[in-house]
Amino acid sequence: MLSLNITWTIPLILSILSFGLNIKTVSAQFTDNNIYTFSSDYNTSVIIDPNFRPDLGIVRATITGESVEPAPYGLNSFTSNTYGKLEPIVNPSINKYTFNSDPIVFGLKDEPILFDRYYGGANELFGRASDTAEINFAEQTIKGGGTITIFGGTGLFKNATGAISFIEEDKLSPPGTPSKGLAKLTFSLQTAQQVPEPTYTTALIGIGVTGAGLRLKQQRRKASLKE
């Protein structure tokens, strides 16, 4: 009797499996790191506002860039906004600044957190800068470099993390006019990739096997009572 009941459960399992194979897969987001590493050069325009908080030696800086050649993934433009604090002057012909997008770094509690945007199409990146720069009045140059910490994006770079390292040199212009130069950026990014979620087929197989197991258990119990 028990063997007959086992035989009876086989078509049930096969029917459930067959039905499950015709169910469309449902997907959800899981993290699987995609790594993007690339470089691009940008023609830059720098505006430093020395009148932002002269009492604290804090300036506002806005840097815009346009790629020298088409940048990877359409990131042909950028805009960077930061605060900068003048460091103690050792050489009168050189001003050194520390820059950061977060005003709290410089003790500014009522100012907004600024950020960088890299764009040019569907793909964008958002980040916050931490860098230093040296204004050399004798050489009439601005030289600097640092890191932009990425906290998100759009398109391919949705939920991106990582960093952009850069070096930059600009020709110092008269006050009130943009200083022009060149920035070299290196991108190191990670994104989350969509991968298939366990399908309905897998779930139905589990249900089928569980149901068959319960059926067999009941049959064994009945056979045991008859004995």
Coordinates of C-alpha atoms in Angstrom, one line a residue:
M1 CA 0.0 0.0 0.0
L2 CA 2.8 2.4 0.9
S3 CA 4.6 1.9 -2.4
L4 CA 1.3 2.6 -4.3
N5 CA 0.9 5.9 -2.4
I6 CA 4.5 6.9 -3.2
T7 CA 3.7 6.2 -6.9
W8 CA 0.7 8.4 -6.6
T9 CA 2.7 11.4 -5.4
I10 CA 5.2 11.4 -8.3
P11 CA 2.7 12.8 -10.9
L12 CA 1.8 15.5 -8.3
I13 CA 5.4 16.6 -8.0
L14 CA 6.0 16.5 -11.8
S15 CA 2.8 18.5 -12.4
I16 CA 4.0 21.2 -9.9
L17 CA 7.4 21.3 -11.5
S18 CA 6.0 21.6 -15.0
F19 CA 3.7 24.4 -13.9
G20 CA 6.6 26.2 -12.2
L21 CA 8.8 26.1 -15.3
N22 CA 6.2 28.2 -17.2
I23 CA 6.1 31.0 -14.5
K24 CA 8.0 34.1 -15.5
T25 CA 11.0 35.0 -13.3
V26 CA 10.7 37.9 -10.9
S27 CA 13.8 40.0 -10.3
A28 CA 14.9 42.3 -7.4
Q29 CA 18.0 44.2 -6.5
F30 CA 20.9 42.5 -4.9
T31 CA 24.4 43.9 -4.6
D32 CA 27.0 42.6 -6.9
N33 CA 29.9 45.0 -7.3
N34 CA 30.6 46.4 -10.7
I35 CA 33.9 48.3 -10.8
Y36 CA 34.6 51.3 -13.1
T37 CA 38.1 52.7 -13.3
F38 CA 38.9 55.4 -15.8
S39 CA 40.5 58.9 -16.3
S40 CA 39.6 62.1 -18.1
D41 CA 41.1 65.6 -18.5
Y42 CA 39.0 68.7 -18.1
N43 CA 39.5 72.3 -19.0
T44 CA 38.6 74.2 -15.9
S45 CA 37.3 77.6 -14.8
V46 CA 37.8 78.6 -11.1
I47 CA 36.0 81.4 -9.2
I48 CA 37.0 82.1 -5.6
D49 CA 34.9 84.5 -3.6
P50 CA 37.1 86.0 -0.9
N51 CA 34.2 88.0 0.5
F52 CA 32.2 85.0 1.7
R53 CA 33.5 85.1 5.4
P54 CA 36.6 87.3 5.4
D55 CA 36.4 87.5 9.2
L56 CA 37.1 83.8 9.4
G57 CA 39.4 83.6 6.4
I58 CA 36.8 81.4 4.7
V59 CA 36.1 81.6 0.9
R60 CA 33.6 80.0 -1.4
A61 CA 35.0 78.3 -4.5
T62 CA 33.1 77.2 -7.7
I63 CA 35.0 75.1 -10.3
T64 CA 33.5 74.1 -13.6
G65 CA 35.0 71.7 -16.1
E66 CA 34.5 70.6 -19.7
S67 CA 36.3 67.4 -20.9
V68 CA 39.1 67.9 -23.3
E69 CA 37.9 64.8 -25.2
P70 CA 34.6 63.0 -24.9
A71 CA 34.7 61.5 -21.4
P72 CA 33.8 57.9 -20.6
Y73 CA 30.1 57.3 -19.9
G74 CA 29.2 60.8 -21.1
L75 CA 30.6 62.6 -18.0
N76 CA 31.7 65.5 -20.1
S77 CA 31.0 68.3 -17.6
F78 CA 31.3 68.9 -13.9
T79 CA 30.5 71.6 -11.3
S80 CA 32.2 71.6 -7.9
N81 CA 31.2 73.8 -5.0
T82 CA 33.3 74.0 -1.8
Y83 CA 34.3 76.1 1.1
G84 CA 37.9 77.0 1.7
K85 CA 39.9 78.2 4.7
L86 CA 43.1 80.2 4.4
E87 CA 46.0 78.5 6.3
P88 CA 48.5 80.5 8.3
I89 CA 50.7 82.5 5.9
V90 CA 54.4 81.7 6.0
N91 CA 55.4 83.1 2.6
P92 CA 53.5 86.4 1.7
S93 CA 53.6 85.4 -2.0
I94 CA 51.8 82.1 -1.3
N95 CA 48.3 81.5 0.1
K96 CA 47.4 77.9 1.0
Y97 CA 43.8 76.8 1.4
T98 CA 42.1 73.7 2.7
F99 CA 38.8 73.0 0.9
N100 CA 35.8 70.9 1.9
S101 CA 32.2 70.7 0.9
D102 CA 31.1 70.3 4.5
P103 CA 30.8 73.7 6.3
I104 CA 31.0 72.0 9.7
V105 CA 34.7 71.2 8.9
F106 CA 35.3 75.0 9.2
G107 CA 32.9 75.6 12.1
L108 CA 30.1 77.0 9.9
K109 CA 26.9 75.7 11.4
D110 CA 24.3 77.6 9.3
E111 CA 25.6 76.9 5.8
P112 CA 24.4 74.1 3.5
I113 CA 26.6 71.1 2.6
L114 CA 27.8 71.6 -0.9
F115 CA 28.6 68.9 -3.5
D116 CA 30.1 68.1 -6.9
R117 CA 28.1 67.0 -10.0
Y118 CA 29.6 65.1 -12.9
Y119 CA 27.2 65.0 -15.9
G120 CA 26.5 65.1 -19.6
G121 CA 23.7 62.6 -20.3
A122 CA 21.8 59.9 -18.5
N123 CA 24.8 59.0 -16.3
E124 CA 25.7 61.3 -13.5
L125 CA 27.8 61.2 -10.3
F126 CA 27.4 63.2 -7.1
G127 CA 30.2 63.7 -4.6
R128 CA 31.8 65.8 -1.9
A129 CA 35.3 67.3 -2.2
S130 CA 38.2 67.4 0.2
D131 CA 41.3 69.0 -1.2
T132 CA 44.0 71.6 -0.8
A133 CA 45.2 74.4 -3.1
E134 CA 48.1 76.8 -3.3
I135 CA 47.8 80.3 -4.8
N136 CA 51.2 81.5 -5.9
F137 CA 51.1 85.2 -6.6
A138 CA 54.7 85.3 -7.8
E139 CA 54.1 82.5 -10.4
Q140 CA 50.5 83.6 -11.0
T141 CA 49.2 80.0 -10.6
I142 CA 46.7 78.0 -8.6
K143 CA 47.8 74.4 -8.0
G144 CA 45.9 71.8 -6.0
G145 CA 44.6 68.3 -5.7
G146 CA 42.5 66.0 -3.5
T147 CA 39.6 63.6 -3.4
I148 CA 35.9 63.7 -4.2
T149 CA 34.0 61.1 -2.3
I150 CA 31.1 59.7 -4.4
F151 CA 27.7 59.2 -2.7
G152 CA 25.4 58.5 -5.6
G153 CA 24.5 59.0 -9.2
T154 CA 22.0 58.2 -12.0
G155 CA 21.9 55.8 -14.9
L156 CA 24.8 53.4 -14.8
F157 CA 25.9 55.1 -11.6
K158 CA 22.8 54.8 -9.6
N159 CA 23.7 54.2 -5.9
A160 CA 27.4 54.5 -6.9
T161 CA 30.2 54.7 -4.3
G162 CA 33.9 55.3 -4.6
A163 CA 36.2 58.3 -5.2
I164 CA 37.6 60.6 -7.7
S165 CA 41.2 61.7 -7.2
F166 CA 42.5 64.8 -9.1
I167 CA 45.3 67.2 -9.6
E168 CA 44.7 70.7 -11.1
E169 CA 46.7 73.7 -12.2
D170 CA 45.2 77.0 -13.2
K171 CA 46.6 80.3 -14.4
L172 CA 45.7 83.0 -11.8
S173 CA 43.5 85.7 -13.3
P174 CA 42.7 89.2 -11.9
P175 CA 40.2 89.4 -9.1
G176 CA 36.6 88.9 -10.2
T177 CA 37.4 86.9 -13.3
P178 CA 37.6 83.1 -13.6
S179 CA 41.1 81.4 -13.6
K180 CA 41.5 78.9 -16.4
G181 CA 43.4 75.7 -16.3
L182 CA 43.4 71.9 -16.5
A183 CA 42.3 69.2 -14.2
K184 CA 43.2 65.5 -14.4
L185 CA 40.6 63.2 -12.8
T186 CA 40.8 59.5 -12.0
F187 CA 37.6 57.7 -11.3
S188 CA 37.3 54.6 -9.1
L189 CA 33.7 53.6 -8.7
Q190 CA 31.5 50.7 -7.6
T191 CA 27.8 50.2 -8.4
A192 CA 25.1 47.7 -7.5
Q193 CA 24.0 45.3 -10.3
Q194 CA 20.5 43.8 -10.7
V195 CA 20.6 40.0 -10.5
P196 CA 17.7 37.5 -10.7
E197 CA 15.9 36.8 -7.5
P198 CA 15.0 33.1 -6.7
T199 CA 12.1 32.4 -9.1
Y200 CA 8.6 31.1 -8.6
T201 CA 9.8 27.8 -9.9
T202 CA 12.1 27.4 -7.0
A203 CA 9.3 28.2 -4.6
L204 CA 6.9 25.7 -6.2
I205 CA 9.5 23.0 -6.1
G206 CA 9.8 23.5 -2.4
I207 CA 6.0 23.5 -2.0
G208 CA 5.8 20.3 -4.1
V209 CA 8.5 18.5 -2.2
T210 CA 7.0 19.6 1.2
G211 CA 3.5 18.5 0.2
A212 CA 4.8 15.2 -1.1
G213 CA 6.7 14.7 2.2
L214 CA 3.6 15.3 4.3
R215 CA 1.6 12.9 2.1
L216 CA 4.2 10.2 2.5
K217 CA 4.3 10.8 6.3
Q218 CA 0.5 10.4 6.5
Q219 CA 0.6 7.1 4.5
R220 CA 3.4 5.7 6.7
R221 CA 1.3 6.6 9.8
K222 CA -1.8 4.8 8.4
A223 CA 0.3 1.8 7.4
S224 CA 1.8 1.6 10.9
L225 CA -1.6 1.7 12.5
K226 CA -2.9 -1.1 10.3
E227 CA 0.1 -3.3 11.3

